[in-house]
XYZ file of N, CA and C in Angstrom:
249
model
N -11.511 -18.356 20.737
C -10.580 -17.698 19.284
C -9.090 -17.533 19.598
N -7.977 -17.768 18.878
C -6.411 -17.985 19.297
C -6.137 -16.320 19.072
N -5.981 -15.985 20.213
C -5.139 -14.249 20.217
C -4.116 -14.418 19.508
N -2.977 -15.366 19.143
C -1.786 -15.469 18.269
C -2.430 -15.170 16.936
N -3.431 -16.042 16.523
C -4.034 -15.797 15.153
C -4.052 -14.784 14.790
N -4.877 -14.103 15.513
C -5.612 -12.541 15.232
C -4.723 -11.666 15.044
N -3.424 -11.839 15.792
C -2.119 -10.843 15.791
C -1.455 -11.076 14.307
N -1.861 -12.439 13.489
C -1.373 -12.538 11.965
C -2.183 -12.080 11.119
N -3.574 -11.975 11.585
C -4.379 -11.294 10.397
C -4.460 -9.917 10.309
N -4.502 -9.447 11.347
C -4.363 -7.435 11.578
C -2.952 -7.302 11.885
N -2.061 -6.943 11.221
C -0.626 -7.029 11.631
C -0.965 -5.427 11.911
N 0.377 -5.254 12.997
C 0.063 -3.501 13.500
C 0.416 -2.515 12.600
N -0.259 -1.475 12.751
C 0.332 -0.618 11.613
C 1.456 0.348 11.654
N 2.250 -0.320 12.510
C 3.008 0.804 13.248
C 4.489 0.477 12.045
N 4.924 1.494 11.594
C 6.311 1.683 10.710
C 7.264 2.191 11.220
N 7.471 2.224 12.827
C 9.169 2.538 13.480
C 9.720 3.822 12.847
N 8.512 4.750 13.037
C 8.753 6.089 13.052
C 7.680 6.630 14.118
N 8.409 6.621 15.178
C 7.927 6.724 16.629
C 7.700 8.170 17.104
N 7.059 9.127 16.273
C 6.858 10.519 16.885
C 5.616 10.911 17.346
N 5.120 11.229 18.312
C 3.799 12.086 18.850
C 3.961 13.273 18.556
N 3.056 13.434 17.165
C 3.046 14.913 17.106
C 2.044 15.508 18.084
N 2.252 16.646 18.618
C 2.326 17.309 19.904
C 0.426 17.992 19.297
N 0.435 19.026 18.559
C -0.798 19.351 18.022
C -1.983 18.453 17.445
N -1.653 17.219 16.910
C -2.828 16.089 16.922
C -2.796 14.935 17.785
N -1.617 14.659 18.640
C -1.657 13.735 19.790
C -1.582 12.231 18.695
N -1.308 12.508 17.473
C -1.386 11.591 17.097
C 0.649 10.670 16.346
N 0.638 10.015 16.233
C 1.757 9.245 16.041
C 2.073 9.434 14.717
N 3.384 9.998 14.119
C 3.703 10.573 12.888
C 3.750 9.508 12.069
N 3.665 8.186 12.259
C 4.363 7.213 11.509
C 3.052 6.791 11.034
N 1.709 6.263 12.512
C 1.059 5.292 12.173
C -0.122 6.151 12.091
N 0.081 7.461 12.862
C -1.352 8.026 12.647
C -2.575 7.486 14.368
N -1.919 6.646 15.069
C -2.311 6.025 16.202
C -2.619 6.882 17.582
N -3.184 7.183 18.450
C -2.934 7.569 19.634
C -2.000 6.953 20.925
N -1.424 6.959 21.580
C -0.590 6.733 22.800
C -1.445 5.351 23.579
N -2.425 5.734 23.627
C -3.374 4.760 23.788
C -3.847 3.627 22.902
N -4.228 4.025 22.004
C -4.320 3.009 20.353
C -3.002 1.907 20.558
N -1.419 2.830 20.453
C -0.452 1.983 20.395
C -0.504 1.222 21.602
N -0.631 1.892 22.703
C -0.108 0.387 24.298
C -1.651 -0.432 24.170
N -2.746 -0.090 23.626
C -3.931 -0.820 23.900
C -4.123 -2.057 22.550
N -3.726 -1.730 21.434
C -3.556 -2.492 20.254
C -3.240 -4.170 20.828
N -2.078 -4.838 21.437
C -2.292 -5.547 21.430
C -3.037 -6.747 22.144
N -4.096 -5.837 23.032
C -5.263 -6.200 23.541
C -7.044 -6.321 22.819
N -6.473 -5.543 21.588
C -7.828 -5.382 20.774
C -8.175 -6.696 20.047
N -9.465 -6.632 19.700
C -9.941 -7.919 18.874
C -9.369 -7.989 17.534
N -9.688 -8.527 17.076
C -9.432 -8.707 15.568
C -10.583 -7.585 14.938
N -11.390 -7.728 15.580
C -13.131 -6.184 14.846
C -12.683 -5.189 15.100
N -11.850 -4.853 16.666
C -11.249 -3.444 16.705
C -10.219 -2.910 16.146
N -9.273 -3.891 16.071
C -7.966 -3.735 14.975
C -8.656 -3.182 13.612
N -9.416 -3.810 13.151
C -9.752 -3.655 11.253
C -10.696 -2.199 11.839
N -11.421 -2.110 12.993
C -11.846 -0.216 12.747
C -11.160 0.245 13.069
N -9.793 0.293 13.335
C -8.855 1.367 13.897
C -8.417 1.335 12.598
N -7.917 0.458 11.915
C -7.047 0.612 10.347
C -7.983 1.616 9.591
N -9.498 1.244 9.597
C -10.163 1.961 8.533
C -10.248 3.697 9.367
N -9.867 4.054 10.778
C -9.668 5.221 10.853
C -8.567 6.013 10.398
N -7.626 5.065 10.935
C -6.001 5.346 10.504
C -6.148 6.187 9.212
N -6.845 5.047 8.655
C -6.906 5.830 6.762
C -7.543 7.135 6.535
N -8.677 7.489 7.263
C -9.176 8.785 7.095
C -8.408 9.646 8.200
N -7.482 9.336 8.975
C -6.855 10.090 9.867
C -5.915 10.718 9.191
N -5.020 9.733 8.332
C -3.685 10.268 7.568
C -4.261 10.728 6.484
N -5.671 10.937 5.952
C -6.339 11.854 4.671
C -6.183 12.987 5.576
N -6.473 13.247 6.689
C -6.876 14.218 7.513
C -6.191 15.344 7.622
N -4.584 14.589 8.380
C -3.656 15.139 8.634
C -2.259 14.893 8.451
N -2.183 14.269 7.168
C -0.827 13.702 6.661
C 0.117 14.932 6.465
N -0.611 15.740 5.807
C 0.301 17.033 5.228
C 0.836 17.991 6.295
N 0.126 18.351 7.050
C 0.444 19.423 8.592
C 1.441 18.155 9.002
N 1.223 17.132 9.493
C 1.788 16.345 10.403
C 3.264 16.372 9.943
N 3.204 15.722 8.393
C 4.475 15.717 7.806
C 5.392 16.918 7.459
N 4.361 18.188 7.523
C 5.579 19.668 7.548
C 5.807 19.851 8.813
N 5.477 19.228 9.639
C 6.369 19.466 11.312
C 7.521 18.594 11.439
N 7.492 17.605 10.614
C 8.807 16.617 10.448
C 9.370 16.272 9.547
N 10.719 16.013 9.438
C 11.867 15.981 8.948
C 11.968 14.188 8.729
N 11.542 13.604 7.684
C 12.069 12.472 7.752
C 13.355 12.007 6.755
N 13.899 13.105 6.218
C 14.762 13.203 5.063
C 15.327 11.259 4.547
N 15.645 11.271 3.744
C 15.678 10.530 2.868
C 15.112 8.911 3.574
N 14.787 8.618 4.428
C 13.817 7.463 4.833
C 12.891 7.024 4.013
N 12.543 5.985 3.328
C 11.566 5.662 2.396
C 10.765 5.606 3.281
N 10.770 4.875 4.372
C 9.320 4.205 5.021
C 8.795 4.832 5.144
N 9.386 6.360 5.544
C 8.561 7.182 6.161
C 7.172 7.417 5.190
N 6.150 7.527 5.960
C 4.825 7.391 5.339
C 4.135 8.542 4.892
N 4.047 9.098 3.766
C 3.582 10.304 2.921
C 4.621 11.589 3.538
N 5.397 11.186 3.731
C 6.153 12.029 4.027
C 6.965 13.316 2.645
N 6.968 14.305 3.001
C 6.980 15.537 1.512
C 8.907 15.016 1.694
N 9.110 14.943 0.537
C 10.545 15.170 -0.002
C 10.640 15.993 -0.820
């Protein structure tokens, strides 16, 4: 399997809002842990897809609490941020 193709098939969920939320240990932008962020490049396509499904669950569970702790201002790319 071509690793370069894997990267194209499942792009990184990074939103360039790289702030680790202390209480949850999740990135306030993409909801990954530091280990998941660091390991992304080595994950298989299946592992990436599994993690993306988990990130959707985390976003639903933690979105309001994380957004309440951080002010992303008018940055339109801030995911789920309360304005």
